[in-house]
């Protein structure tokens, strides 16, 4: 395999570990134990292992899961595959925060829950350590100092190598970072956050904080539940078996699974999809590849987290990260303009007032 058709590596934020610029997310691995909740297109163990094998063959080394994906089954599947690999060649990420049981302490970022959850994740993953341990969401119920000291202990005892965050607001992210500077807490190296041509709000605060503080952005839902793949049509609706069709049927409109009804009457979205299709034709690439490649052009992005339920889908999405093609300035401009959203106060005013005041590169603090 030539270098141009193998996934290149990037540093994760300001730390010394390198990961493939495409990360294989394992949310599609395993059926959810609770009947009637399973998303369409979930993978059994055999298919998941085939996807993981192919991902590594394409140059991938970065795998992301979470303790709540498929009720822990995702971690078990990744763990059974990991036993057959050279452990040090894989950068393994998982998460903690959401409910893993019915008890009052089976959720959150308390010392009690984190210490229990990390041991359970290590058992399911069948590994002595986790490379990147991420808080899955902000937790109002736990003082930050309690969470930060607990995570620091996990790094210092060797169960975790690096720390990451996910799903926080701008002020929450900055507060967390500032606290790690005031006491000997382990710093965070990454932020996993929703980011795509249909979710540009990440740029309002989170992107700037990551650039200034040296965190790598790991976008999740880069294709917005299939909306950026080209499978949706204004007249045809959502294809049967798609996540958009499932969302409408179940009336479960999650951030990662918007239904057809979410955007079906939005002319701006259809205009974006027209531009995306046009750029895909110009580049000879799929619309999914163009959408993922657009993210790889954005500042502070270290790796894009993709999901896959077939080998062909995995190969197509991974090809977005190869170095044998790119988007030109005109294509980036058209995609940016078509996907841009109105900027509310105070962001609009503060940005407008920075004319002539922007610095190049990282801004010193």
Coordinates of C-alpha atoms in Angstrom, one line a residue:
X1 CA 0.0 0.0 0.0
X2 CA 1.4 3.4 -1.0
X3 CA 1.7 6.2 1.4
X4 CA -0.9 8.2 -0.5
X5 CA -3.5 5.5 0.1
X6 CA -2.8 4.9 3.7
X7 CA -4.1 7.0 6.6
X8 CA -1.5 9.6 7.7
X9 CA -0.8 10.3 11.4
X10 CA -1.4 13.4 13.4
X11 CA -0.5 14.4 16.9
X12 CA -3.4 14.6 19.4
X13 CA -3.4 18.2 20.5
X14 CA -0.3 19.2 22.3
X15 CA 0.7 15.7 23.5
X16 CA 3.3 13.3 22.0
X17 CA 1.0 10.5 20.8
X18 CA 0.2 10.1 17.1
X19 CA -3.1 8.8 15.7
X20 CA -4.5 8.2 12.3
X21 CA -6.4 11.2 11.0
X22 CA -9.5 8.9 10.8
X23 CA -10.6 7.2 14.1
X24 CA -12.9 4.2 14.0
X25 CA -15.8 4.8 16.4
X26 CA -17.3 1.6 17.8
X27 CA -20.8 2.9 18.6
X28 CA -22.2 0.6 15.9
X29 CA -20.7 -2.5 17.6
X30 CA -23.2 -4.8 19.3
X31 CA -26.9 -4.7 19.8
X32 CA -28.3 -2.8 22.8
X33 CA -29.6 -5.3 25.4
X34 CA -32.9 -3.4 25.9
X35 CA -35.4 -4.5 23.3
X36 CA -36.7 -1.9 20.9
X37 CA -33.9 0.7 21.4
X38 CA -31.3 -0.7 19.0
X39 CA -30.3 1.6 16.2
X40 CA -30.4 0.2 12.7
X41 CA -27.2 -1.2 11.2
X42 CA -25.6 -2.4 14.4
X43 CA -22.7 -4.9 13.9
X44 CA -22.2 -8.3 15.4
X45 CA -18.8 -9.4 16.7
X46 CA -17.7 -11.1 13.5
X47 CA -18.5 -8.1 11.3
X48 CA -17.0 -5.7 13.9
X49 CA -13.7 -7.6 13.9
X50 CA -13.7 -7.5 10.1
X51 CA -14.1 -3.7 10.2
X52 CA -11.4 -3.3 12.7
X53 CA -9.0 -5.6 10.7
X54 CA -9.7 -3.6 7.6
X55 CA -9.2 -0.3 9.4
X56 CA -5.8 -1.3 10.6
X57 CA -4.9 -2.5 7.0
X58 CA -5.8 0.9 5.8
X59 CA -3.3 2.5 8.2
X60 CA -5.7 3.2 11.1
X61 CA -4.5 2.9 14.7
X62 CA -7.1 4.9 16.6
X63 CA -10.3 3.2 18.0
X64 CA -12.9 4.9 20.1
X65 CA -15.7 3.4 22.2
X66 CA -17.6 4.1 25.5
X67 CA -18.8 2.1 28.4
X68 CA -22.5 2.8 27.5
X69 CA -22.3 1.8 23.8
X70 CA -24.6 -1.2 23.4
X71 CA -24.7 -1.5 27.2
X72 CA -21.0 -2.4 27.3
X73 CA -21.1 -4.9 24.5
X74 CA -19.1 -2.5 22.2
X75 CA -16.2 -2.6 24.7
X76 CA -16.3 -6.4 24.9
X77 CA -16.2 -6.7 21.1
X78 CA -13.2 -4.3 20.9
X79 CA -11.6 -6.2 23.8
X80 CA -11.9 -9.6 22.1
X81 CA -10.4 -8.1 18.9
X82 CA -7.6 -6.3 20.8
X83 CA -6.4 -9.6 22.3
X84 CA -5.3 -10.6 18.8
X85 CA -3.4 -7.4 18.1
X86 CA 0.0 -5.9 19.2
X87 CA -1.5 -3.8 22.0
X88 CA 1.1 -0.9 21.7
X89 CA 0.2 -0.4 18.0
X90 CA -3.4 0.6 18.9
X91 CA -4.5 3.9 20.5
X92 CA -7.6 2.9 22.4
X93 CA -10.1 5.4 23.7
X94 CA -13.2 5.0 25.8
X95 CA -15.5 7.2 27.9
X96 CA -17.2 7.5 31.3
X97 CA -20.2 9.5 32.6
X98 CA -23.5 8.2 31.4
X99 CA -25.7 5.6 33.3
X100 CA -24.3 2.1 33.5
X101 CA -26.9 0.8 36.0
X102 CA -30.0 1.8 37.8
X103 CA -28.5 2.9 41.1
X104 CA -28.0 6.6 42.1
X105 CA -24.2 6.3 41.9
X106 CA -24.2 4.4 38.5
X107 CA -23.9 7.7 36.6
X108 CA -21.8 10.9 36.6
X109 CA -18.2 11.9 37.2
X110 CA -17.9 11.3 41.0
X111 CA -14.9 9.5 42.3
X112 CA -17.1 6.5 43.2
X113 CA -18.5 6.1 39.7
X114 CA -15.3 6.8 37.8
X115 CA -13.3 4.3 39.9
X116 CA -15.9 1.6 39.4
X117 CA -16.4 2.4 35.7
X118 CA -12.8 2.4 34.7
X119 CA -12.3 -1.1 36.3
X120 CA -15.3 -2.4 34.4
X121 CA -14.1 -0.9 31.2
X122 CA -10.6 -2.5 31.6
X123 CA -12.3 -5.9 32.2
X124 CA -14.5 -5.6 29.1
X125 CA -11.6 -4.3 27.0
X126 CA -9.3 -7.0 28.4
X127 CA -6.4 -4.6 28.6
X128 CA -4.3 -3.3 31.5
X129 CA -4.6 0.3 30.4
X130 CA -6.6 2.8 28.4
X131 CA -4.8 5.2 26.1
X132 CA -7.3 8.0 26.1
X133 CA -10.0 8.1 28.9
X134 CA -12.7 10.7 28.1
X135 CA -15.4 12.3 30.2
X136 CA -18.5 11.7 28.1
X137 CA -20.4 14.9 29.1
X138 CA -20.3 17.6 31.7
X139 CA -21.7 16.6 35.1
X140 CA -23.5 19.2 37.2
X141 CA -23.7 16.9 40.2
X142 CA -20.0 16.5 40.9
X143 CA -17.5 19.2 41.9
X144 CA -14.8 19.6 39.2
X145 CA -12.0 19.1 41.7
X146 CA -13.3 15.7 42.6
X147 CA -13.4 14.6 39.0
X148 CA -10.0 16.1 38.1
X149 CA -8.3 14.6 41.1
X150 CA -9.8 11.1 40.3
X151 CA -8.7 11.2 36.7
X152 CA -5.2 12.4 37.7
X153 CA -5.0 9.4 40.0
X154 CA -5.9 7.1 37.2
X155 CA -3.0 8.4 35.1
X156 CA -0.5 8.3 37.9
X157 CA -1.3 4.7 38.7
X158 CA -1.0 3.6 35.1
X159 CA -4.5 2.6 34.3
X160 CA -4.9 5.6 31.9
X161 CA -2.3 7.2 29.6
X162 CA -4.1 10.5 28.5
X163 CA -7.3 12.4 29.4
X164 CA -9.9 13.8 27.1
X165 CA -13.2 15.6 27.3
X166 CA -16.4 15.4 25.3
X167 CA -19.7 17.4 25.1
X168 CA -19.1 20.5 27.0
X169 CA -19.8 24.2 26.5
X170 CA -17.1 26.9 25.9
X171 CA -17.1 28.2 29.5
X172 CA -17.1 24.7 30.9
X173 CA -14.1 23.7 28.8
X174 CA -12.1 26.8 29.8
X175 CA -13.0 26.3 33.5
X176 CA -11.8 22.7 33.4
X177 CA -8.5 23.7 31.7
X178 CA -7.9 26.6 34.1
X179 CA -8.4 24.3 37.1
X180 CA -5.8 21.9 35.8
X181 CA -3.3 24.8 35.8
X182 CA -4.0 25.8 39.4
X183 CA -3.3 22.4 41.0
X184 CA -1.2 19.4 40.0
X185 CA -4.0 17.9 37.9
X186 CA -3.3 15.9 34.8
X187 CA -4.0 18.1 31.7
X188 CA -6.5 17.2 29.0
X189 CA -5.2 16.6 25.4
X190 CA -8.4 16.3 23.4
X191 CA -12.1 17.3 23.0
X192 CA -14.5 15.0 21.3
X193 CA -17.3 17.1 20.0
X194 CA -20.0 17.1 17.4
X195 CA -18.7 19.0 14.4
X196 CA -19.8 18.8 10.7
X197 CA -21.1 20.9 7.8
X198 CA -24.4 20.6 9.6
X199 CA -23.0 21.6 13.1
X200 CA -20.8 24.6 12.8
X201 CA -21.6 26.0 16.3
X202 CA -18.5 24.1 17.5
X203 CA -16.5 27.0 16.0
X204 CA -18.1 29.7 18.1
X205 CA -16.1 29.0 21.3
X206 CA -14.8 25.4 21.5
X207 CA -12.5 25.6 18.5
X208 CA -10.8 28.7 19.8
X209 CA -10.3 27.3 23.3
X210 CA -8.8 24.2 21.8
X211 CA -6.4 26.2 19.5
X212 CA -5.3 28.4 22.4
X213 CA -4.9 25.6 25.0
X214 CA -3.4 22.9 22.8
X215 CA -6.3 20.4 22.7
X216 CA -7.0 18.3 19.6
X217 CA -10.5 18.2 18.3
X218 CA -12.0 14.8 17.6
X219 CA -15.3 15.5 15.6
X220 CA -18.1 13.0 16.1
X221 CA -21.1 12.6 13.8
X222 CA -19.1 14.0 10.9
X223 CA -21.9 12.9 8.5
X224 CA -24.8 14.0 10.7
X225 CA -26.6 10.7 10.9
X226 CA -26.3 10.1 7.1
X227 CA -27.5 13.5 6.0
X228 CA -24.2 14.4 4.4
X229 CA -23.8 11.1 2.5
X230 CA -26.1 11.9 -0.4
X231 CA -28.7 9.3 0.5
X232 CA -31.4 11.8 1.3
X233 CA -33.5 13.3 -1.4
X234 CA -36.1 16.1 -1.1
X235 CA -38.8 14.0 -2.8
X236 CA -37.7 10.5 -1.8
X237 CA -37.3 11.1 1.9
X238 CA -35.1 8.9 4.1
X239 CA -34.2 5.5 2.8
X240 CA -35.8 2.5 4.6
X241 CA -33.4 1.2 7.2
X242 CA -31.6 4.5 7.6
X243 CA -31.0 6.2 10.9
X244 CA -33.1 9.2 9.7
X245 CA -36.1 6.9 9.0
X246 CA -35.6 5.2 12.4
X247 CA -35.6 8.5 14.2
X248 CA -38.9 9.5 12.6
X249 CA -40.4 6.1 13.3
X250 CA -39.3 6.0 17.0
X251 CA -39.6 9.8 17.4
X252 CA -36.2 9.8 19.0
X253 CA -34.4 12.8 17.5
X254 CA -30.9 12.6 18.9
X255 CA -28.0 14.8 17.9
X256 CA -26.4 11.9 16.0
X257 CA -29.7 10.7 14.5
X258 CA -31.8 13.6 13.1
X259 CA -34.9 12.4 11.3
X260 CA -36.0 13.4 7.8
X261 CA -38.5 15.7 9.5
X262 CA -35.6 17.6 11.2
X263 CA -34.3 19.1 7.9
X264 CA -36.8 18.0 5.3
X265 CA -38.3 21.5 5.0
X266 CA -35.1 23.4 5.4
X267 CA -34.1 25.0 2.1
X268 CA -30.7 26.0 3.4
X269 CA -29.9 22.3 4.1
X270 CA -30.9 21.3 0.6
X271 CA -28.7 24.1 -0.8
X272 CA -25.8 22.8 1.2
X273 CA -26.4 19.2 0.0
X274 CA -26.5 20.6 -3.6
X275 CA -23.1 22.3 -3.1
X276 CA -21.7 19.1 -1.5
X277 CA -22.8 17.0 -4.4
X278 CA -21.3 19.5 -6.8
X279 CA -17.9 19.4 -5.1
X280 CA -18.1 15.6 -4.9
X281 CA -18.5 15.5 -8.7
X282 CA -15.6 17.9 -9.2
X283 CA -13.2 15.9 -7.1
X284 CA -14.4 12.5 -8.2
X285 CA -15.2 11.6 -4.6
X286 CA -18.2 10.6 -2.6
X287 CA -20.2 13.2 -0.8
X288 CA -19.3 11.5 2.5
X289 CA -15.6 11.8 1.7
X290 CA -15.9 15.5 0.9
X291 CA -17.8 16.1 4.2
X292 CA -15.1 14.3 6.2
X293 CA -12.3 16.0 4.2
X294 CA -13.7 19.4 5.0
X295 CA -13.3 18.6 8.7
X296 CA -9.7 17.6 8.2
X297 CA -9.1 21.1 6.8
X298 CA -10.4 22.8 10.0
X299 CA -7.9 24.0 12.6
X300 CA -7.2 22.0 15.7
X301 CA -8.8 18.8 14.3
X302 CA -6.6 15.8 15.1
X303 CA -8.7 12.9 13.9
X304 CA -12.3 12.5 12.7
X305 CA -14.4 9.8 14.4
X306 CA -16.3 7.8 11.8
X307 CA -18.8 4.9 12.3
X308 CA -19.3 2.1 9.8
X309 CA -21.6 -0.9 9.4
X310 CA -20.2 -2.3 6.2
X311 CA -16.6 -2.8 4.8
X312 CA -17.4 -0.7 1.7
X313 CA -18.7 2.2 3.9
X314 CA -15.5 1.9 6.0
X315 CA -13.2 2.0 3.0
X316 CA -15.1 5.0 1.5
X317 CA -14.9 7.0 4.7
X318 CA -11.3 6.2 5.3
X319 CA -10.4 7.3 1.8
X320 CA -11.4 10.8 2.9
X321 CA -8.2 10.8 5.0
X322 CA -5.7 9.7 2.3
X323 CA -3.1 12.2 1.1
X324 CA -3.7 11.6 -2.6
X325 CA -6.4 14.3 -2.8
X326 CA -7.5 17.5 -1.1
X327 CA -10.1 20.3 -1.4
X328 CA -9.0 23.5 -3.1
X329 CA -9.7 27.0 -1.7
X330 CA -12.7 27.6 -3.9
X331 CA -14.4 24.3 -2.8
X332 CA -13.7 25.0 0.9
X333 CA -15.1 28.5 0.5
X334 CA -18.3 27.3 -1.2
X335 CA -18.8 24.6 1.4
X336 CA -18.2 27.0 4.2
X337 CA -20.6 29.6 2.9
X338 CA -23.3 27.0 2.2
X339 CA -23.0 25.6 5.7
X340 CA -22.6 28.8 7.6
X341 CA -25.2 29.7 10.3
X342 CA -26.2 33.1 11.5
X343 CA -23.9 34.1 14.4
X344 CA -25.9 35.4 17.4
X345 CA -24.8 37.9 20.0
X346 CA -22.3 38.1 21.6
X347 CA -20.2 36.1 19.2
X348 CA -21.1 38.2 16.1
X349 CA -20.2 41.5 17.8
X350 CA -17.0 40.3 19.4
X351 CA -15.8 38.7 16.2
X352 CA -16.7 41.7 14.1
X353 CA -14.7 44.0 16.4
X354 CA -11.6 42.0 16.0
X355 CA -10.8 43.4 12.5
X356 CA -7.1 44.0 12.4
X357 CA -6.5 42.4 15.7
X358 CA -6.2 38.7 14.8
X359 CA -3.0 36.9 15.5
X360 CA -1.5 34.1 13.3
X361 CA -1.1 30.7 14.9
X362 CA -1.6 30.0 18.6
X363 CA -2.5 33.0 20.7
X364 CA -0.3 33.4 23.8
X365 CA -2.3 33.6 27.1

